[in-house]
PDB file of C-alpha atoms in Angstrom:
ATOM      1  CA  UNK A   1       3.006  14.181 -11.446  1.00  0.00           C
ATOM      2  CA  UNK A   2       1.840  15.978  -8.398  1.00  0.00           C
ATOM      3  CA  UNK A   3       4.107  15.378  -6.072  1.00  0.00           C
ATOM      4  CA  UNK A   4       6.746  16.268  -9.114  1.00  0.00           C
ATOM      5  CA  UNK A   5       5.999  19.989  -9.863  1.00  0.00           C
ATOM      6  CA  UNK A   6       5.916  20.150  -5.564  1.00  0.00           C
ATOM      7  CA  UNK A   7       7.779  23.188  -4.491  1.00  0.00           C
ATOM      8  CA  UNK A   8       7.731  23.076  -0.463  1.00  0.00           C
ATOM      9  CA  UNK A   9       7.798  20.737   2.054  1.00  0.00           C
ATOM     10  CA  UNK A  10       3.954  20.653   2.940  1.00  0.00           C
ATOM     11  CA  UNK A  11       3.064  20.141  -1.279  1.00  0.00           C
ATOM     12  CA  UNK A  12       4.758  16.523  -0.424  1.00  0.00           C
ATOM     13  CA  UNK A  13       1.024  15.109   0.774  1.00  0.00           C
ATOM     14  CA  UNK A  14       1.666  14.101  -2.851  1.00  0.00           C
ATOM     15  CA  UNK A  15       3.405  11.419  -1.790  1.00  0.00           C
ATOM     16  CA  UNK A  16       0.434   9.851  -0.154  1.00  0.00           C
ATOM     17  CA  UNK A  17      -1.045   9.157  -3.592  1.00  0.00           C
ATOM     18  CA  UNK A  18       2.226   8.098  -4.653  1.00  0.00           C
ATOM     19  CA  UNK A  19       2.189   5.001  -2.092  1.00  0.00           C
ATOM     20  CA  UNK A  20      -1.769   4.592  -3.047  1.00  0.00           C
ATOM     21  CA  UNK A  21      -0.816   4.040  -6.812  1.00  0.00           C
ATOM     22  CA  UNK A  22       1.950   1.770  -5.674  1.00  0.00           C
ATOM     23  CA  UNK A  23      -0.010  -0.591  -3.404  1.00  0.00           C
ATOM     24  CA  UNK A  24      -3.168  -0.434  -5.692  1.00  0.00           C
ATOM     25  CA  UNK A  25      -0.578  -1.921  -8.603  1.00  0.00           C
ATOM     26  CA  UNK A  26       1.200  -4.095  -6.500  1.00  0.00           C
ATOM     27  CA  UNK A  27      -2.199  -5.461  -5.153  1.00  0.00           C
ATOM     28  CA  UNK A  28      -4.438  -5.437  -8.347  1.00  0.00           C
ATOM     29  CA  UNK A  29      -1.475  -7.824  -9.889  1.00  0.00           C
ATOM     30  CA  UNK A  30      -1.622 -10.283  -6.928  1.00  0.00           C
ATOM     31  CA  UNK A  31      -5.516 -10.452  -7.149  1.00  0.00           C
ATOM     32  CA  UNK A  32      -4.603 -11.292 -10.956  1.00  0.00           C
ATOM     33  CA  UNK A  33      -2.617 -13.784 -10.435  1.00  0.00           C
ATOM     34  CA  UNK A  34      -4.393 -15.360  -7.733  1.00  0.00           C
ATOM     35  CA  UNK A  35      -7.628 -15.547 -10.437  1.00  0.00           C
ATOM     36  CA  UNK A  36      -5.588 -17.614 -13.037  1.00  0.00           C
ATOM     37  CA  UNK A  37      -3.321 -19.972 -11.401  1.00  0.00           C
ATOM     38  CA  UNK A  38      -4.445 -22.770  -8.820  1.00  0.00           C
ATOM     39  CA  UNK A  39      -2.724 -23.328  -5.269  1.00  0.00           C
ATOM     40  CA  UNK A  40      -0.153 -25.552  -6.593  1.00  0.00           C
ATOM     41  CA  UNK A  41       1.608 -22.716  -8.882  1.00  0.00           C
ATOM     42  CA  UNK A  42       0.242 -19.983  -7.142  1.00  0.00           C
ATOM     43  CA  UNK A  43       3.543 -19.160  -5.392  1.00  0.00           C
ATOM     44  CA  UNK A  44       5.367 -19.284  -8.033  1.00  0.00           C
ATOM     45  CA  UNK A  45       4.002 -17.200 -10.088  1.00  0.00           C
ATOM     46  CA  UNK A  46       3.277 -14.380  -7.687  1.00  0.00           C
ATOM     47  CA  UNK A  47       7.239 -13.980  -7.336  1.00  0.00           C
ATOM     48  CA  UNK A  48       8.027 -14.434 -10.669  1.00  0.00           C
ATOM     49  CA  UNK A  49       7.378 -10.883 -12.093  1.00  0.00           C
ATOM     50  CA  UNK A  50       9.754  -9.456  -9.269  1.00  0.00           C
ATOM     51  CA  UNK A  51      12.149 -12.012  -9.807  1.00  0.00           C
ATOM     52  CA  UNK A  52      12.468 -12.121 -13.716  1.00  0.00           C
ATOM     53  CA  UNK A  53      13.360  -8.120 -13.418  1.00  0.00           C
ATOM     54  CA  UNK A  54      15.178  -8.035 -10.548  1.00  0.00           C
ATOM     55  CA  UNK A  55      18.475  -8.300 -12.522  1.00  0.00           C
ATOM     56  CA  UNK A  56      17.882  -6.397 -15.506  1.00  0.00           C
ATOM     57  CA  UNK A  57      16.207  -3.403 -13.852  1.00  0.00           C
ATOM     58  CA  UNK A  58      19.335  -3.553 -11.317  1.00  0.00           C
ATOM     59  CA  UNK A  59      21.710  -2.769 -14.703  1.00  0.00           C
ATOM     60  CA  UNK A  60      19.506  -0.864 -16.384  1.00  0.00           C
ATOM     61  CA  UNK A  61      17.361   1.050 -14.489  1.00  0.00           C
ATOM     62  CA  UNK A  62      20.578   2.352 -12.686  1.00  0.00           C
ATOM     63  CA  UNK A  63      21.979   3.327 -16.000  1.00  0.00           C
ATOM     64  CA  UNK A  64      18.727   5.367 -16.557  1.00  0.00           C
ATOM     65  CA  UNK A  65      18.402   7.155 -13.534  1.00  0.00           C
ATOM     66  CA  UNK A  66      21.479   8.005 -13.696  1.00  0.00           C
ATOM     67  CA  UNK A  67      21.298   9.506 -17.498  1.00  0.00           C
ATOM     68  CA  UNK A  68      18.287  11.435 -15.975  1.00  0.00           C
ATOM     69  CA  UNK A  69      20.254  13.213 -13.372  1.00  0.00           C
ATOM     70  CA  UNK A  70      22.697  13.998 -16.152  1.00  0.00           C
ATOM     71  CA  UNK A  71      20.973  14.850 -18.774  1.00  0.00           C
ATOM     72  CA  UNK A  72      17.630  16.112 -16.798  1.00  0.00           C
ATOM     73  CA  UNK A  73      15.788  16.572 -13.559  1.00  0.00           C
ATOM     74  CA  UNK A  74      15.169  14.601 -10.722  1.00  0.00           C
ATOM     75  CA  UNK A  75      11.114  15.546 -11.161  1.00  0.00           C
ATOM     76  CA  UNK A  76      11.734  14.050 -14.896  1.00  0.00           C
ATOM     77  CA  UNK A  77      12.624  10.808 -13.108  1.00  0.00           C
ATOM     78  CA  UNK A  78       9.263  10.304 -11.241  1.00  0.00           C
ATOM     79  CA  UNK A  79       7.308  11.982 -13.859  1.00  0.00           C
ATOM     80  CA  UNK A  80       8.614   9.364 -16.520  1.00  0.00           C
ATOM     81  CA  UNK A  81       6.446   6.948 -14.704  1.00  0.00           C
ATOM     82  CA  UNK A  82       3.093   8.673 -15.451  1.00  0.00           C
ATOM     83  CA  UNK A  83       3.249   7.790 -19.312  1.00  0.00           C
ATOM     84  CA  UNK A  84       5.516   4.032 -18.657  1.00  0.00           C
ATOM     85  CA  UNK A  85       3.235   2.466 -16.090  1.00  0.00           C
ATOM     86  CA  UNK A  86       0.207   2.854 -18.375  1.00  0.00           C
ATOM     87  CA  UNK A  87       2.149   1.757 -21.619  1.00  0.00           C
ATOM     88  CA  UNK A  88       3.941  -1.379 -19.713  1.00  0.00           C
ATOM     89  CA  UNK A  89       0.494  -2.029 -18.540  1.00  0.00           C
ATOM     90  CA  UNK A  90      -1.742  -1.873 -21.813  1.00  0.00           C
ATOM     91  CA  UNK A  91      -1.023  -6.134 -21.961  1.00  0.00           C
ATOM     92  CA  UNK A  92      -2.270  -6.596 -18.762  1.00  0.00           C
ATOM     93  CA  UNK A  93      -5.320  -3.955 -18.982  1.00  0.00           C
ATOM     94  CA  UNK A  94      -6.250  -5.533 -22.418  1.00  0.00           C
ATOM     95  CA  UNK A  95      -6.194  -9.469 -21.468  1.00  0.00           C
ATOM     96  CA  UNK A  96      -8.199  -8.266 -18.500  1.00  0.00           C
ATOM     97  CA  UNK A  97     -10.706  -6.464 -20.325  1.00  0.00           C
ATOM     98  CA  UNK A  98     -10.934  -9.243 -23.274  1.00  0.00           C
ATOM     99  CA  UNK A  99     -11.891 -12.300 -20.700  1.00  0.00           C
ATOM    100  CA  UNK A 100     -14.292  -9.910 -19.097  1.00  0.00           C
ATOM    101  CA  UNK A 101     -16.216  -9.403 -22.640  1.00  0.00           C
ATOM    102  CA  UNK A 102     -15.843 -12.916 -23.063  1.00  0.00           C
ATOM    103  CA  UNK A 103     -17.308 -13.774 -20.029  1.00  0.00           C
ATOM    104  CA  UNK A 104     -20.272 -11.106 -20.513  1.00  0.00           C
ATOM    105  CA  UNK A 105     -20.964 -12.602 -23.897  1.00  0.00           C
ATOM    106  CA  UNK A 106     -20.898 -16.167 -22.938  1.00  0.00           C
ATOM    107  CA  UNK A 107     -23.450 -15.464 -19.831  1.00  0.00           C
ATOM    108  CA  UNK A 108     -21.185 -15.661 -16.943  1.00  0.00           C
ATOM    109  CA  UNK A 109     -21.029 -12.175 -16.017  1.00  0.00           C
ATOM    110  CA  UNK A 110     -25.145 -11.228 -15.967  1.00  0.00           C
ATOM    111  CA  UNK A 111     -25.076 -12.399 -11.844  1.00  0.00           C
ATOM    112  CA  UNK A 112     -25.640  -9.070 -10.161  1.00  0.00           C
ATOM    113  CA  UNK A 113     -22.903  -7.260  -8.048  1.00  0.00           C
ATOM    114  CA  UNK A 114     -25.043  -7.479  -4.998  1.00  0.00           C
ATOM    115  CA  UNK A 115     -25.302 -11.380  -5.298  1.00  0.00           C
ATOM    116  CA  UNK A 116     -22.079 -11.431  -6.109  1.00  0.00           C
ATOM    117  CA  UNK A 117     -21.188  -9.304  -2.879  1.00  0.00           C
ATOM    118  CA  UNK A 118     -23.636 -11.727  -1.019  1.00  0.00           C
ATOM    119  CA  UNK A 119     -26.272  -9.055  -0.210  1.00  0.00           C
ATOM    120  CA  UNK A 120     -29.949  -9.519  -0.561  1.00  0.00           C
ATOM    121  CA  UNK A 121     -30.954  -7.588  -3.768  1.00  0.00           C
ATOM    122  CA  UNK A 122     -34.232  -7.273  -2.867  1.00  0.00           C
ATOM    123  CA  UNK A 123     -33.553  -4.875   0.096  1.00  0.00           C
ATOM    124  CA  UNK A 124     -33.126  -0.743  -0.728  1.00  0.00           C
ATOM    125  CA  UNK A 125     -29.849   0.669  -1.772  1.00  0.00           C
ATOM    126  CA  UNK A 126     -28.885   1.940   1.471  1.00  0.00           C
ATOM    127  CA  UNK A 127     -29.911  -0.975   3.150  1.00  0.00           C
ATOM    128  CA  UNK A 128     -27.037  -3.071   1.168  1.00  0.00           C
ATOM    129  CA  UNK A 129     -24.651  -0.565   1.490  1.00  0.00           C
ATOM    130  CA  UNK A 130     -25.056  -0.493   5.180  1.00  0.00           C
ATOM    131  CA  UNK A 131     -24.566  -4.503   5.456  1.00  0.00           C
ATOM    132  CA  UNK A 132     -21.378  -3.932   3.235  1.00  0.00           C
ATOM    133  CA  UNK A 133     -19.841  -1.354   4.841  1.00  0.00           C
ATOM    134  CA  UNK A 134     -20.826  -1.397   8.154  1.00  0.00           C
ATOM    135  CA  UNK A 135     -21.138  -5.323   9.105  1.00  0.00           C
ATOM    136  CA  UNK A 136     -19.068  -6.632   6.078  1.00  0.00           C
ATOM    137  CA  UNK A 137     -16.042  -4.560   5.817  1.00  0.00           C
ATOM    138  CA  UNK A 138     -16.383  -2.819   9.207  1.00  0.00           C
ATOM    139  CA  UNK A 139     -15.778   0.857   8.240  1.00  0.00           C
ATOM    140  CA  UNK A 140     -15.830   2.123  11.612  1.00  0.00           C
ATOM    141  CA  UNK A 141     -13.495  -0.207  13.011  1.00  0.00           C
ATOM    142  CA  UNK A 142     -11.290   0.709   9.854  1.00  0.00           C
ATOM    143  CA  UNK A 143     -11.445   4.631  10.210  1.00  0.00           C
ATOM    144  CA  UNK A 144     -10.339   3.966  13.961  1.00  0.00           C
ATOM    145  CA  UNK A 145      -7.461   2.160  13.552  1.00  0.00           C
ATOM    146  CA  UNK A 146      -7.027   4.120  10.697  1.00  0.00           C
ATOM    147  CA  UNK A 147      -7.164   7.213  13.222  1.00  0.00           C
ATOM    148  CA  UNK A 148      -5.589   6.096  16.038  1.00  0.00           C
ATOM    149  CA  UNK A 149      -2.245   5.006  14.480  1.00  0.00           C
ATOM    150  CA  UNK A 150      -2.464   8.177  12.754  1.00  0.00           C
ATOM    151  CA  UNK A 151      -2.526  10.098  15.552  1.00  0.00           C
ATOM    152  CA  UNK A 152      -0.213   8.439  17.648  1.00  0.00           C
ATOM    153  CA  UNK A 153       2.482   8.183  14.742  1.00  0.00           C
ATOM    154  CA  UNK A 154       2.216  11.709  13.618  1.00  0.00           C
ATOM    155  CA  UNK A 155       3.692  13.264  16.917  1.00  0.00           C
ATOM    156  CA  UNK A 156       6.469  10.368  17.361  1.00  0.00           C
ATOM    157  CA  UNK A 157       7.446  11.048  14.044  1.00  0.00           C
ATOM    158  CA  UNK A 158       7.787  14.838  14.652  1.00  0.00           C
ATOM    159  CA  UNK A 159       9.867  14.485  17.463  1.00  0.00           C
ATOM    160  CA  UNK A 160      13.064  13.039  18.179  1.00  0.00           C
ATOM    161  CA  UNK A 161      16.406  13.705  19.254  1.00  0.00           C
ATOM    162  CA  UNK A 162      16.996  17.285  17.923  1.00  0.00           C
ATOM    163  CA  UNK A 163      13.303  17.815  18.340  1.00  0.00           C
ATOM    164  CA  UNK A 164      12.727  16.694  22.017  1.00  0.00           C
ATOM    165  CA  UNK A 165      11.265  19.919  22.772  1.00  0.00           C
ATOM    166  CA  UNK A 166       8.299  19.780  20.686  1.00  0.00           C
ATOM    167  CA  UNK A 167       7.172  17.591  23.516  1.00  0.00           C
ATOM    168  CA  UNK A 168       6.374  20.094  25.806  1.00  0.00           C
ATOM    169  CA  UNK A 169       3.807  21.528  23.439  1.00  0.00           C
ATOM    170  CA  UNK A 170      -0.058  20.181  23.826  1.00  0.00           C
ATOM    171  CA  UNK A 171      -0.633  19.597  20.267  1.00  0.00           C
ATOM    172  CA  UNK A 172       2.163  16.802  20.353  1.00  0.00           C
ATOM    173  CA  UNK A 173       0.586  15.641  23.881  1.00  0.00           C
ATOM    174  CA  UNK A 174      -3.009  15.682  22.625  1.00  0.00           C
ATOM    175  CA  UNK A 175      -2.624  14.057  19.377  1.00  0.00           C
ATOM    176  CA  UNK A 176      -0.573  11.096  21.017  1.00  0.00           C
ATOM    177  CA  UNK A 177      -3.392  10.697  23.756  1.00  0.00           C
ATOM    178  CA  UNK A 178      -6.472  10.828  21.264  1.00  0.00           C
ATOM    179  CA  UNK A 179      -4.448   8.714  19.313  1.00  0.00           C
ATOM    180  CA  UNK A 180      -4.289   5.833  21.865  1.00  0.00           C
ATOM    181  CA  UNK A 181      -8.047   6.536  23.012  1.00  0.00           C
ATOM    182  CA  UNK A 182      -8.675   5.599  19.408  1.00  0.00           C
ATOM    183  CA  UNK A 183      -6.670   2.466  19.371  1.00  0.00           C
ATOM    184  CA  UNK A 184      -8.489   1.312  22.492  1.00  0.00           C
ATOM    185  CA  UNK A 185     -11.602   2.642  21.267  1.00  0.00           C
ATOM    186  CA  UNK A 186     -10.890   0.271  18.181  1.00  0.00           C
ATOM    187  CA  UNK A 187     -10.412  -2.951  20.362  1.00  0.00           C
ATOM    188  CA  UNK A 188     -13.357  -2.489  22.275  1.00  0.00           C
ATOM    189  CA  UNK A 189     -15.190  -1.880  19.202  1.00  0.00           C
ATOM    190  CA  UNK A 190     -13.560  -5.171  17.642  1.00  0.00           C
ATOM    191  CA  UNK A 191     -14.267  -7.186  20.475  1.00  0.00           C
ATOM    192  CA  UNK A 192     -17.792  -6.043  21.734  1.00  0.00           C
ATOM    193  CA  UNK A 193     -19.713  -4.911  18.561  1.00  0.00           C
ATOM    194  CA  UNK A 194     -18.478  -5.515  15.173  1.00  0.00           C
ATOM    195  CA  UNK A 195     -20.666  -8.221  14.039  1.00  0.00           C
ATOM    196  CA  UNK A 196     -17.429  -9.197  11.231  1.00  0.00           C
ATOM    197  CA  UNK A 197     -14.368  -7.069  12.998  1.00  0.00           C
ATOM    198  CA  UNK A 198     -11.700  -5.496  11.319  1.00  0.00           C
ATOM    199  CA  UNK A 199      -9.340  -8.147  12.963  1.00  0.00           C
ATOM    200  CA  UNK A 200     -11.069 -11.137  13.937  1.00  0.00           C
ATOM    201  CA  UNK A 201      -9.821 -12.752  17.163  1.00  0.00           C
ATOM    202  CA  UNK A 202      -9.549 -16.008  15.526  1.00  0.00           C
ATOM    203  CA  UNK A 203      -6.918 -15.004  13.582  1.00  0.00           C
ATOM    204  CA  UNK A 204      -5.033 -12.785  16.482  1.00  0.00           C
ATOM    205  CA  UNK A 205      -5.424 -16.283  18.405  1.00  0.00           C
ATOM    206  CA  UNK A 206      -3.510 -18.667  15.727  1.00  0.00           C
ATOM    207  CA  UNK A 207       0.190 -18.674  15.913  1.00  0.00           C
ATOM    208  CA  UNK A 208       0.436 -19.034  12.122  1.00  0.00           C
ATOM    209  CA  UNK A 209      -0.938 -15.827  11.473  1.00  0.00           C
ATOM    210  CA  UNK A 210       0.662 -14.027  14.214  1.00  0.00           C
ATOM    211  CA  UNK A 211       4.040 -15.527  12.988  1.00  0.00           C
ATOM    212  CA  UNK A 212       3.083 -14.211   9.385  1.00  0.00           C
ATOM    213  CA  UNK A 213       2.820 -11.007  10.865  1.00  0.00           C
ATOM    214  CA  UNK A 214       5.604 -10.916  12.334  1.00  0.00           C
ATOM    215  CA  UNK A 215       7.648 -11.215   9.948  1.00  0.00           C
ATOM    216  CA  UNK A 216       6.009  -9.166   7.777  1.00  0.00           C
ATOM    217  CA  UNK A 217       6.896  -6.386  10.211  1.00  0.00           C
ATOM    218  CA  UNK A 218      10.827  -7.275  10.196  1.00  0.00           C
ATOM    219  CA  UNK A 219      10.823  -7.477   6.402  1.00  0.00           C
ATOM    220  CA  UNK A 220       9.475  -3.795   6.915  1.00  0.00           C
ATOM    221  CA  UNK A 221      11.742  -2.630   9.526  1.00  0.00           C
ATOM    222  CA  UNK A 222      14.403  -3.577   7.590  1.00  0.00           C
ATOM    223  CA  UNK A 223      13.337  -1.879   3.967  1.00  0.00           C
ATOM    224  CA  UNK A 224      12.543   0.975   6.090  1.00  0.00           C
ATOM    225  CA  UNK A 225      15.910   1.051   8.096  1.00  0.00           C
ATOM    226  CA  UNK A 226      18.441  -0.040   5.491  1.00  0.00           C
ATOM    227  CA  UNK A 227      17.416   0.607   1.836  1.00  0.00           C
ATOM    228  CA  UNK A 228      16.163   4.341   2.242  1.00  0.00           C
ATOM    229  CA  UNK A 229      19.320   5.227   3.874  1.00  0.00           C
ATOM    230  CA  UNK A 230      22.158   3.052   2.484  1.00  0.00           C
ATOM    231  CA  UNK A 231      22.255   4.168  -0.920  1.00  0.00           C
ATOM    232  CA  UNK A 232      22.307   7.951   0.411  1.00  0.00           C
ATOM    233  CA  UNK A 233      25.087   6.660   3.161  1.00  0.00           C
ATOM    234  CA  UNK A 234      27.572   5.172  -0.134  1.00  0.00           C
ATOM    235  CA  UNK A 235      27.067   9.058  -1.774  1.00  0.00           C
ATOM    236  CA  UNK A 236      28.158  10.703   0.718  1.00  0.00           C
ATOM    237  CA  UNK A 237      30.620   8.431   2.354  1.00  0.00           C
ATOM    238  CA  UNK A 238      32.138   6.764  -0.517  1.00  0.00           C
ATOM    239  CA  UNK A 239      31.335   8.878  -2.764  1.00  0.00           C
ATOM    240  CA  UNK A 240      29.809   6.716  -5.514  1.00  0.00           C
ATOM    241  CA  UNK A 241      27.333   7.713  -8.257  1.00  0.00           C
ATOM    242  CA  UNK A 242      23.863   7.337  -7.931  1.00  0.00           C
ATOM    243  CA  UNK A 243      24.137   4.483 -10.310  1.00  0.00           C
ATOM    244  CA  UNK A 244      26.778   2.688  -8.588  1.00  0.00           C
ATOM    245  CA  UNK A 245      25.488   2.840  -5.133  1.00  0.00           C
ATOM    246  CA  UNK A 246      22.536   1.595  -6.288  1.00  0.00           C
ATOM    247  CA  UNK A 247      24.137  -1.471  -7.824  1.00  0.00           C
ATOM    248  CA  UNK A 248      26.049  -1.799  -4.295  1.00  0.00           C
ATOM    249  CA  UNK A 249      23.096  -1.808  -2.586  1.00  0.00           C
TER     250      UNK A 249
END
């Protein structure tokens, strides 16, 4: 809804809770999934909610977003989401919160969160949330990565062919060298003195994982380079609807 009612270009860090909502959703059904089906299924079921409304959404969501440019705004069209995520989700919310009473009532969910996060219960407070956030989930080593690919994204972003001239300015120059300082800052940190890093070298090491990876980052590159512009490309080319081009894509 925020990003909605934006007015100017800089009211669009909206969008960065957009893509939190998104990912927290997309990962808090995966974690489901993974807690009720076995190995053997596992895949199967993790595609199947993208796959069973793949082809009516494609027919019918079109049709929608299309009415709503007709018949309304384009903020109408986001904001629509704020009151059908929570209603298309109120199955979901309410099996998870029924199995969680039922485990609470039949005894299985009195084992507290520090056991269950494999801390020591008997230490202080801070003492636990020092082993979980500093050895266990390795904030600094998160915040630097975090950082550094910030940093050095930001200015590349910024620039480019009609904007080659920001590069002569030393906001642009610092923020890309901090930015790599960080990066390096991160390996070190990774390598030397995380006691559980960020990225363990184990998994750098095996091919598997580095194949994984890989093609995680194509699957991106190509969302990123062909479905945010070829929809746009078919409007103004071809001139198709909204709707249509979005069937074409």
């Amino acid at each position: 809804m925020t990003m909605d009612s934006s007015t100017n270009i800089k009211d669009q860090i909206a969008a960065v809770f957009h893509s939190i909502g998104s990912t927290g959703f997309g990962l808090t059904q995966q974690v489901f999934i993974a807690d009720v089906t076995n190995l053997v299924n596992r895949g199967l079921w993790s595609t199947l909610p993208d796959s069973i409304s793949t082809i009516p959404t494609l027919y019918l969501g079109t049709t929608i977003g299309q009415s709503v440019l007709d018949h309304s705004t384009w903020r109408w069209g986001w904001g629509m989401w704020a009151i059908v995520l929570p209603v298309c989700g109120l199955p979901l919310l309410g099996s998870v919160f029924f199995h969680q009473h039922q485990a609470i009532k039949n005894g299985l969910g009195k084992k507290r969160l520090a056991a269950q996060l494999g801390l020591n219960a008997s230490q202080p407070w801070w003492k636990q949330a020092y082993e979980l956030l500093w050895v266990q989930l390795d904030l600094p080593g998160a915040l630097l990565l975090l950082a550094g690919l910030a940093l050095t994204l930001i200015p590349i972003s910024l620039t480019g062919a009609n904007r080659s001239d920001r590069w002569q300015s030393a906001t642009f120059i610092a923020l890309l060298v901090v930015g790599i300082v960080l990066l390096v800052l991160f390996a070190l940190w990774d390598i030397f003195v995380a006691k559980k890093p960020f990225i363990p070298y184990r998994m750098v090491r095996s091919k598997t994982v580095a194949a994984a990876c890989l093609l995680g980052a194509l699957d991106f590159l190509h969302y990123s380079m062909f479905t945010v512009f070829y929809s746009s490309y078919l409007q103004v080319v071809g001139g198709y609807s909204p709707g249509h081009a979005t069937r074409i894509e």
